[in-house]
Amino acid sequence: MCMGFGGFIYYKLNGGIIITSVHALPIFIIVLGVLLFSVSVFGFLGAVFFAFLLIMVILTEIVAGIISIVYEDMTAETFSQFFIDSIHLWESTKSEAVLRSLRGIQDWLHCCGGNKSADWKGNQVQFCCKNSSSNCQAVADQYQVGCGVRFQEKVGDEAVGVGITLLIICLIEIISAFFAFNLAKAGRSQ
């Protein structure tokens, strides 16, 4: 700001900016110094925020890994409850977006309802068809297994693997950060 004010006063007093060879080198050095200072301030702030964000990412990975291992058995129950709550949401709002999401999940997992097809409360014929484009009256044409069970079969078995993978990645990141810290410390001591 002082540079800008000084430039403004110089411009007003001289009626224009006249750069002579005497002024060129000091102006160049001042502008270069301001640019270097600006870049260094942004670099410092970036390093501070990067360190904070890196710590947050590592902690999140640790928590996610532990949770996926510890709560692996609760996958079916949690997903079933989520699905039943979504059915209740659709019943109260009749939202097409919610219905499309529920049908998409049912078509993907080949299931119906959270725990069983009766979660649709009498609308099984409308919402549990294996071929979602038509109403099916026969029980054989309807999905009978709940989406919580199917989700557990499809994803739940991989939860332990995902948790272990997250913890291994986190361990690699911590070891890398430790080596980087020691390398920077060794560079400063020389």
PDB file of C-alpha atoms in Angstrom:
ATOM      1  CA  MET A   1       0.000   0.000   0.000  1.00  0.00           C
ATOM      2  CA  CYS A   2       2.851   2.363   0.793  1.00  0.00           C
ATOM      3  CA  MET A   3       4.418   1.494  -2.577  1.00  0.00           C
ATOM      4  CA  GLY A   4       1.189   2.353  -4.329  1.00  0.00           C
ATOM      5  CA  PHE A   5       0.804   5.628  -2.417  1.00  0.00           C
ATOM      6  CA  GLY A   6       4.410   6.590  -3.133  1.00  0.00           C
ATOM      7  CA  GLY A   7       3.923   5.829  -6.814  1.00  0.00           C
ATOM      8  CA  PHE A   8       0.752   7.928  -6.860  1.00  0.00           C
ATOM      9  CA  ILE A   9       2.507  10.929  -5.260  1.00  0.00           C
ATOM     10  CA  TYR A  10       5.472  10.579  -7.642  1.00  0.00           C
ATOM     11  CA  TYR A  11       3.073  10.485 -10.588  1.00  0.00           C
ATOM     12  CA  LYS A  12       1.150  13.572  -9.403  1.00  0.00           C
ATOM     13  CA  LEU A  13       4.296  15.619  -8.677  1.00  0.00           C
ATOM     14  CA  ASN A  14       6.064  14.807 -11.939  1.00  0.00           C
ATOM     15  CA  GLY A  15       2.999  14.729 -14.188  1.00  0.00           C
ATOM     16  CA  GLY A  16       3.801  11.243 -15.377  1.00  0.00           C
ATOM     17  CA  ILE A  17       6.072   8.345 -14.793  1.00  0.00           C
ATOM     18  CA  ILE A  18       9.467   8.909 -16.251  1.00  0.00           C
ATOM     19  CA  ILE A  19      11.874   6.076 -15.649  1.00  0.00           C
ATOM     20  CA  THR A  20      15.435   6.956 -16.305  1.00  0.00           C
ATOM     21  CA  SER A  21      18.389   4.625 -16.174  1.00  0.00           C
ATOM     22  CA  VAL A  22      19.155   5.953 -12.691  1.00  0.00           C
ATOM     23  CA  HIS A  23      15.730   4.865 -11.405  1.00  0.00           C
ATOM     24  CA  ALA A  24      15.447   1.571 -13.313  1.00  0.00           C
ATOM     25  CA  LEU A  25      17.667  -0.600 -11.099  1.00  0.00           C
ATOM     26  CA  PRO A  26      16.221   0.501  -7.708  1.00  0.00           C
ATOM     27  CA  ILE A  27      12.659   0.136  -9.019  1.00  0.00           C
ATOM     28  CA  PHE A  28      13.455  -3.336 -10.360  1.00  0.00           C
ATOM     29  CA  ILE A  29      15.003  -4.393  -7.031  1.00  0.00           C
ATOM     30  CA  ILE A  30      12.049  -3.039  -5.026  1.00  0.00           C
ATOM     31  CA  VAL A  31       9.473  -4.745  -7.274  1.00  0.00           C
ATOM     32  CA  LEU A  32      11.429  -8.001  -7.153  1.00  0.00           C
ATOM     33  CA  GLY A  33      11.650  -7.762  -3.343  1.00  0.00           C
ATOM     34  CA  VAL A  34       7.902  -7.179  -3.029  1.00  0.00           C
ATOM     35  CA  LEU A  35       7.200 -10.165  -5.295  1.00  0.00           C
ATOM     36  CA  LEU A  36       9.569 -12.425  -3.348  1.00  0.00           C
ATOM     37  CA  PHE A  37       8.052 -11.300  -0.051  1.00  0.00           C
ATOM     38  CA  SER A  38       4.529 -11.986  -1.352  1.00  0.00           C
ATOM     39  CA  VAL A  39       5.470 -15.437  -2.602  1.00  0.00           C
ATOM     40  CA  SER A  40       7.221 -16.288   0.669  1.00  0.00           C
ATOM     41  CA  VAL A  41       4.210 -15.177   2.746  1.00  0.00           C
ATOM     42  CA  PHE A  42       1.881 -17.305   0.628  1.00  0.00           C
ATOM     43  CA  GLY A  43       4.336 -20.208   0.846  1.00  0.00           C
ATOM     44  CA  PHE A  44       4.503 -19.926   4.624  1.00  0.00           C
ATOM     45  CA  LEU A  45       0.716 -19.782   4.948  1.00  0.00           C
ATOM     46  CA  GLY A  46       0.395 -22.714   2.548  1.00  0.00           C
ATOM     47  CA  ALA A  47       2.859 -24.790   4.570  1.00  0.00           C
ATOM     48  CA  VAL A  48       1.037 -24.021   7.819  1.00  0.00           C
ATOM     49  CA  PHE A  49      -2.378 -24.904   6.385  1.00  0.00           C
ATOM     50  CA  PHE A  50      -0.977 -27.942   4.553  1.00  0.00           C
ATOM     51  CA  ALA A  51       0.450 -29.331   7.786  1.00  0.00           C
ATOM     52  CA  PHE A  52      -2.891 -28.850   9.542  1.00  0.00           C
ATOM     53  CA  LEU A  53      -4.822 -30.445   6.672  1.00  0.00           C
ATOM     54  CA  LEU A  54      -2.373 -33.339   6.468  1.00  0.00           C
ATOM     55  CA  ILE A  55      -2.871 -34.052  10.177  1.00  0.00           C
ATOM     56  CA  MET A  56      -6.656 -33.909   9.723  1.00  0.00           C
ATOM     57  CA  VAL A  57      -6.511 -36.325   6.757  1.00  0.00           C
ATOM     58  CA  ILE A  58      -4.337 -38.775   8.678  1.00  0.00           C
ATOM     59  CA  LEU A  59      -6.627 -38.662  11.721  1.00  0.00           C
ATOM     60  CA  THR A  60      -9.694 -39.134   9.500  1.00  0.00           C
ATOM     61  CA  GLU A  61      -8.070 -42.153   7.846  1.00  0.00           C
ATOM     62  CA  ILE A  62      -7.263 -43.685  11.223  1.00  0.00           C
ATOM     63  CA  VAL A  63     -10.817 -43.171  12.493  1.00  0.00           C
ATOM     64  CA  ALA A  64     -12.391 -44.475   9.265  1.00  0.00           C
ATOM     65  CA  GLY A  65     -10.161 -47.549   9.285  1.00  0.00           C
ATOM     66  CA  ILE A  66     -10.938 -48.395  12.901  1.00  0.00           C
ATOM     67  CA  ILE A  67     -14.672 -47.782  12.462  1.00  0.00           C
ATOM     68  CA  SER A  68     -14.871 -49.967   9.354  1.00  0.00           C
ATOM     69  CA  ILE A  69     -13.164 -52.828  11.194  1.00  0.00           C
ATOM     70  CA  VAL A  70     -15.028 -52.498  14.510  1.00  0.00           C
ATOM     71  CA  TYR A  71     -18.518 -51.923  13.114  1.00  0.00           C
ATOM     72  CA  GLU A  72     -18.326 -54.383  10.219  1.00  0.00           C
ATOM     73  CA  ASP A  73     -21.134 -56.499  11.690  1.00  0.00           C
ATOM     74  CA  MET A  74     -23.470 -53.516  11.929  1.00  0.00           C
ATOM     75  CA  THR A  75     -23.435 -52.826   8.176  1.00  0.00           C
ATOM     76  CA  ALA A  76     -26.675 -54.681   7.425  1.00  0.00           C
ATOM     77  CA  GLU A  77     -28.527 -53.212  10.398  1.00  0.00           C
ATOM     78  CA  THR A  78     -27.428 -49.652   9.641  1.00  0.00           C
ATOM     79  CA  PHE A  79     -28.252 -49.882   5.938  1.00  0.00           C
ATOM     80  CA  SER A  80     -31.626 -51.502   6.669  1.00  0.00           C
ATOM     81  CA  GLN A  81     -32.521 -48.684   9.053  1.00  0.00           C
ATOM     82  CA  PHE A  82     -31.400 -46.089   6.501  1.00  0.00           C
ATOM     83  CA  PHE A  83     -33.555 -47.739   3.849  1.00  0.00           C
ATOM     84  CA  ILE A  84     -36.620 -47.931   6.125  1.00  0.00           C
ATOM     85  CA  ASP A  85     -36.160 -44.257   7.071  1.00  0.00           C
ATOM     86  CA  SER A  86     -35.966 -43.413   3.360  1.00  0.00           C
ATOM     87  CA  ILE A  87     -39.211 -45.302   2.715  1.00  0.00           C
ATOM     88  CA  HIS A  88     -40.882 -43.297   5.506  1.00  0.00           C
ATOM     89  CA  LEU A  89     -39.495 -40.110   3.970  1.00  0.00           C
ATOM     90  CA  TRP A  90     -40.977 -41.053   0.607  1.00  0.00           C
ATOM     91  CA  GLU A  91     -44.333 -41.916   2.218  1.00  0.00           C
ATOM     92  CA  SER A  92     -44.514 -38.497   3.876  1.00  0.00           C
ATOM     93  CA  THR A  93     -43.225 -36.386   0.971  1.00  0.00           C
ATOM     94  CA  LYS A  94     -43.945 -38.490  -2.155  1.00  0.00           C
ATOM     95  CA  SER A  95     -40.655 -37.129  -3.511  1.00  0.00           C
ATOM     96  CA  GLU A  96     -39.722 -38.513  -6.917  1.00  0.00           C
ATOM     97  CA  ALA A  97     -36.007 -38.086  -6.170  1.00  0.00           C
ATOM     98  CA  VAL A  98     -36.266 -40.273  -3.063  1.00  0.00           C
ATOM     99  CA  LEU A  99     -38.286 -42.879  -4.971  1.00  0.00           C
ATOM    100  CA  ARG A 100     -35.747 -42.953  -7.828  1.00  0.00           C
ATOM    101  CA  SER A 101     -32.937 -43.427  -5.297  1.00  0.00           C
ATOM    102  CA  LEU A 102     -34.755 -46.262  -3.522  1.00  0.00           C
ATOM    103  CA  ARG A 103     -35.599 -48.003  -6.783  1.00  0.00           C
ATOM    104  CA  GLY A 104     -32.034 -47.569  -8.021  1.00  0.00           C
ATOM    105  CA  ILE A 105     -30.667 -49.215  -4.884  1.00  0.00           C
ATOM    106  CA  GLN A 106     -33.222 -52.038  -5.118  1.00  0.00           C
ATOM    107  CA  ASP A 107     -32.372 -52.665  -8.777  1.00  0.00           C
ATOM    108  CA  TRP A 108     -28.636 -52.573  -8.031  1.00  0.00           C
ATOM    109  CA  LEU A 109     -28.843 -54.966  -5.070  1.00  0.00           C
ATOM    110  CA  HIS A 110     -31.841 -57.034  -6.317  1.00  0.00           C
ATOM    111  CA  CYS A 111     -33.667 -56.513  -3.030  1.00  0.00           C
ATOM    112  CA  CYS A 112     -36.825 -54.968  -1.611  1.00  0.00           C
ATOM    113  CA  GLY A 113     -37.300 -52.885   1.537  1.00  0.00           C
ATOM    114  CA  GLY A 114     -34.893 -52.501   4.409  1.00  0.00           C
ATOM    115  CA  ASN A 115     -35.337 -55.867   6.133  1.00  0.00           C
ATOM    116  CA  LYS A 116     -37.995 -57.435   3.900  1.00  0.00           C
ATOM    117  CA  SER A 117     -40.500 -56.503   1.231  1.00  0.00           C
ATOM    118  CA  ALA A 118     -43.189 -55.824   3.869  1.00  0.00           C
ATOM    119  CA  ASP A 119     -41.368 -52.557   4.708  1.00  0.00           C
ATOM    120  CA  TRP A 120     -43.258 -51.030   1.773  1.00  0.00           C
ATOM    121  CA  LYS A 121     -46.507 -51.583   3.761  1.00  0.00           C
ATOM    122  CA  GLY A 122     -48.662 -53.161   1.090  1.00  0.00           C
ATOM    123  CA  ASN A 123     -46.938 -51.522  -1.887  1.00  0.00           C
ATOM    124  CA  GLN A 124     -44.754 -54.539  -2.650  1.00  0.00           C
ATOM    125  CA  VAL A 125     -46.544 -55.142  -5.941  1.00  0.00           C
ATOM    126  CA  GLN A 126     -45.707 -51.610  -7.025  1.00  0.00           C
ATOM    127  CA  PHE A 127     -42.132 -51.337  -5.738  1.00  0.00           C
ATOM    128  CA  CYS A 128     -40.631 -54.833  -5.417  1.00  0.00           C
ATOM    129  CA  CYS A 129     -40.872 -56.059  -9.003  1.00  0.00           C
ATOM    130  CA  LYS A 130     -37.779 -57.604 -10.518  1.00  0.00           C
ATOM    131  CA  ASN A 131     -38.744 -55.793 -13.711  1.00  0.00           C
ATOM    132  CA  SER A 132     -39.438 -52.266 -12.414  1.00  0.00           C
ATOM    133  CA  SER A 133     -41.308 -51.229 -15.563  1.00  0.00           C
ATOM    134  CA  SER A 134     -44.387 -53.325 -14.749  1.00  0.00           C
ATOM    135  CA  ASN A 135     -46.533 -54.319 -11.774  1.00  0.00           C
ATOM    136  CA  CYS A 136     -46.001 -57.935 -10.872  1.00  0.00           C
ATOM    137  CA  GLN A 137     -48.681 -59.878  -9.043  1.00  0.00           C
ATOM    138  CA  ALA A 138     -46.801 -63.156  -8.594  1.00  0.00           C
ATOM    139  CA  VAL A 139     -44.487 -63.435  -5.606  1.00  0.00           C
ATOM    140  CA  ALA A 140     -41.870 -65.087  -7.828  1.00  0.00           C
ATOM    141  CA  ASP A 141     -41.611 -61.845  -9.840  1.00  0.00           C
ATOM    142  CA  GLN A 142     -40.843 -59.802  -6.718  1.00  0.00           C
ATOM    143  CA  TYR A 143     -37.626 -59.337  -4.763  1.00  0.00           C
ATOM    144  CA  GLN A 144     -38.042 -60.910  -1.329  1.00  0.00           C
ATOM    145  CA  VAL A 145     -34.698 -60.307   0.386  1.00  0.00           C
ATOM    146  CA  GLY A 146     -34.166 -57.038   2.282  1.00  0.00           C
ATOM    147  CA  CYS A 147     -31.628 -54.504   1.062  1.00  0.00           C
ATOM    148  CA  GLY A 148     -29.701 -54.548   4.359  1.00  0.00           C
ATOM    149  CA  VAL A 149     -28.842 -58.224   3.900  1.00  0.00           C
ATOM    150  CA  ARG A 150     -27.887 -57.726   0.250  1.00  0.00           C
ATOM    151  CA  PHE A 151     -25.764 -54.691   1.099  1.00  0.00           C
ATOM    152  CA  GLN A 152     -23.952 -56.722   3.769  1.00  0.00           C
ATOM    153  CA  GLU A 153     -23.321 -59.478   1.226  1.00  0.00           C
ATOM    154  CA  LYS A 154     -22.031 -57.066  -1.402  1.00  0.00           C
ATOM    155  CA  VAL A 155     -20.054 -54.534   0.645  1.00  0.00           C
ATOM    156  CA  GLY A 156     -19.871 -55.666   4.261  1.00  0.00           C
ATOM    157  CA  ASP A 157     -17.370 -58.440   3.687  1.00  0.00           C
ATOM    158  CA  GLU A 158     -14.951 -55.923   2.211  1.00  0.00           C
ATOM    159  CA  ALA A 159     -15.184 -53.544   5.191  1.00  0.00           C
ATOM    160  CA  VAL A 160     -12.323 -55.217   7.050  1.00  0.00           C
ATOM    161  CA  GLY A 161     -10.158 -55.076   3.934  1.00  0.00           C
ATOM    162  CA  VAL A 162     -10.978 -51.405   3.449  1.00  0.00           C
ATOM    163  CA  GLY A 163     -10.187 -50.689   7.098  1.00  0.00           C
ATOM    164  CA  ILE A 164      -6.851 -52.492   6.965  1.00  0.00           C
ATOM    165  CA  THR A 165      -5.975 -50.729   3.700  1.00  0.00           C
ATOM    166  CA  LEU A 166      -6.772 -47.337   5.243  1.00  0.00           C
ATOM    167  CA  LEU A 167      -4.605 -48.081   8.259  1.00  0.00           C
ATOM    168  CA  ILE A 168      -1.697 -49.228   6.059  1.00  0.00           C
ATOM    169  CA  ILE A 169      -1.934 -46.072   3.926  1.00  0.00           C
ATOM    170  CA  CYS A 170      -2.025 -43.997   7.096  1.00  0.00           C
ATOM    171  CA  LEU A 171       1.046 -45.773   8.445  1.00  0.00           C
ATOM    172  CA  ILE A 172       2.910 -45.107   5.171  1.00  0.00           C
ATOM    173  CA  GLU A 173       1.945 -41.417   5.362  1.00  0.00           C
ATOM    174  CA  ILE A 174       3.159 -41.139   8.961  1.00  0.00           C
ATOM    175  CA  ILE A 175       6.471 -42.832   8.122  1.00  0.00           C
ATOM    176  CA  SER A 176       6.905 -40.546   5.090  1.00  0.00           C
ATOM    177  CA  ALA A 177       6.191 -37.453   7.193  1.00  0.00           C
ATOM    178  CA  PHE A 178       8.689 -38.653   9.815  1.00  0.00           C
ATOM    179  CA  PHE A 179      11.415 -39.118   7.187  1.00  0.00           C
ATOM    180  CA  ALA A 180      10.632 -35.720   5.633  1.00  0.00           C
ATOM    181  CA  PHE A 181      10.864 -34.076   9.057  1.00  0.00           C
ATOM    182  CA  ASN A 182      14.228 -35.724   9.747  1.00  0.00           C
ATOM    183  CA  LEU A 183      15.519 -34.749   6.301  1.00  0.00           C
ATOM    184  CA  ALA A 184      14.508 -31.118   6.847  1.00  0.00           C
ATOM    185  CA  LYS A 185      16.081 -31.156  10.311  1.00  0.00           C
ATOM    186  CA  ALA A 186      19.341 -32.563   8.916  1.00  0.00           C
ATOM    187  CA  GLY A 187      19.347 -29.905   6.199  1.00  0.00           C
ATOM    188  CA  ARG A 188      18.976 -27.117   8.767  1.00  0.00           C
ATOM    189  CA  SER A 189      21.786 -28.414  10.979  1.00  0.00           C
ATOM    190  CA  GLN A 190      24.382 -28.318   8.175  1.00  0.00           C
TER     191      GLN A 190
END
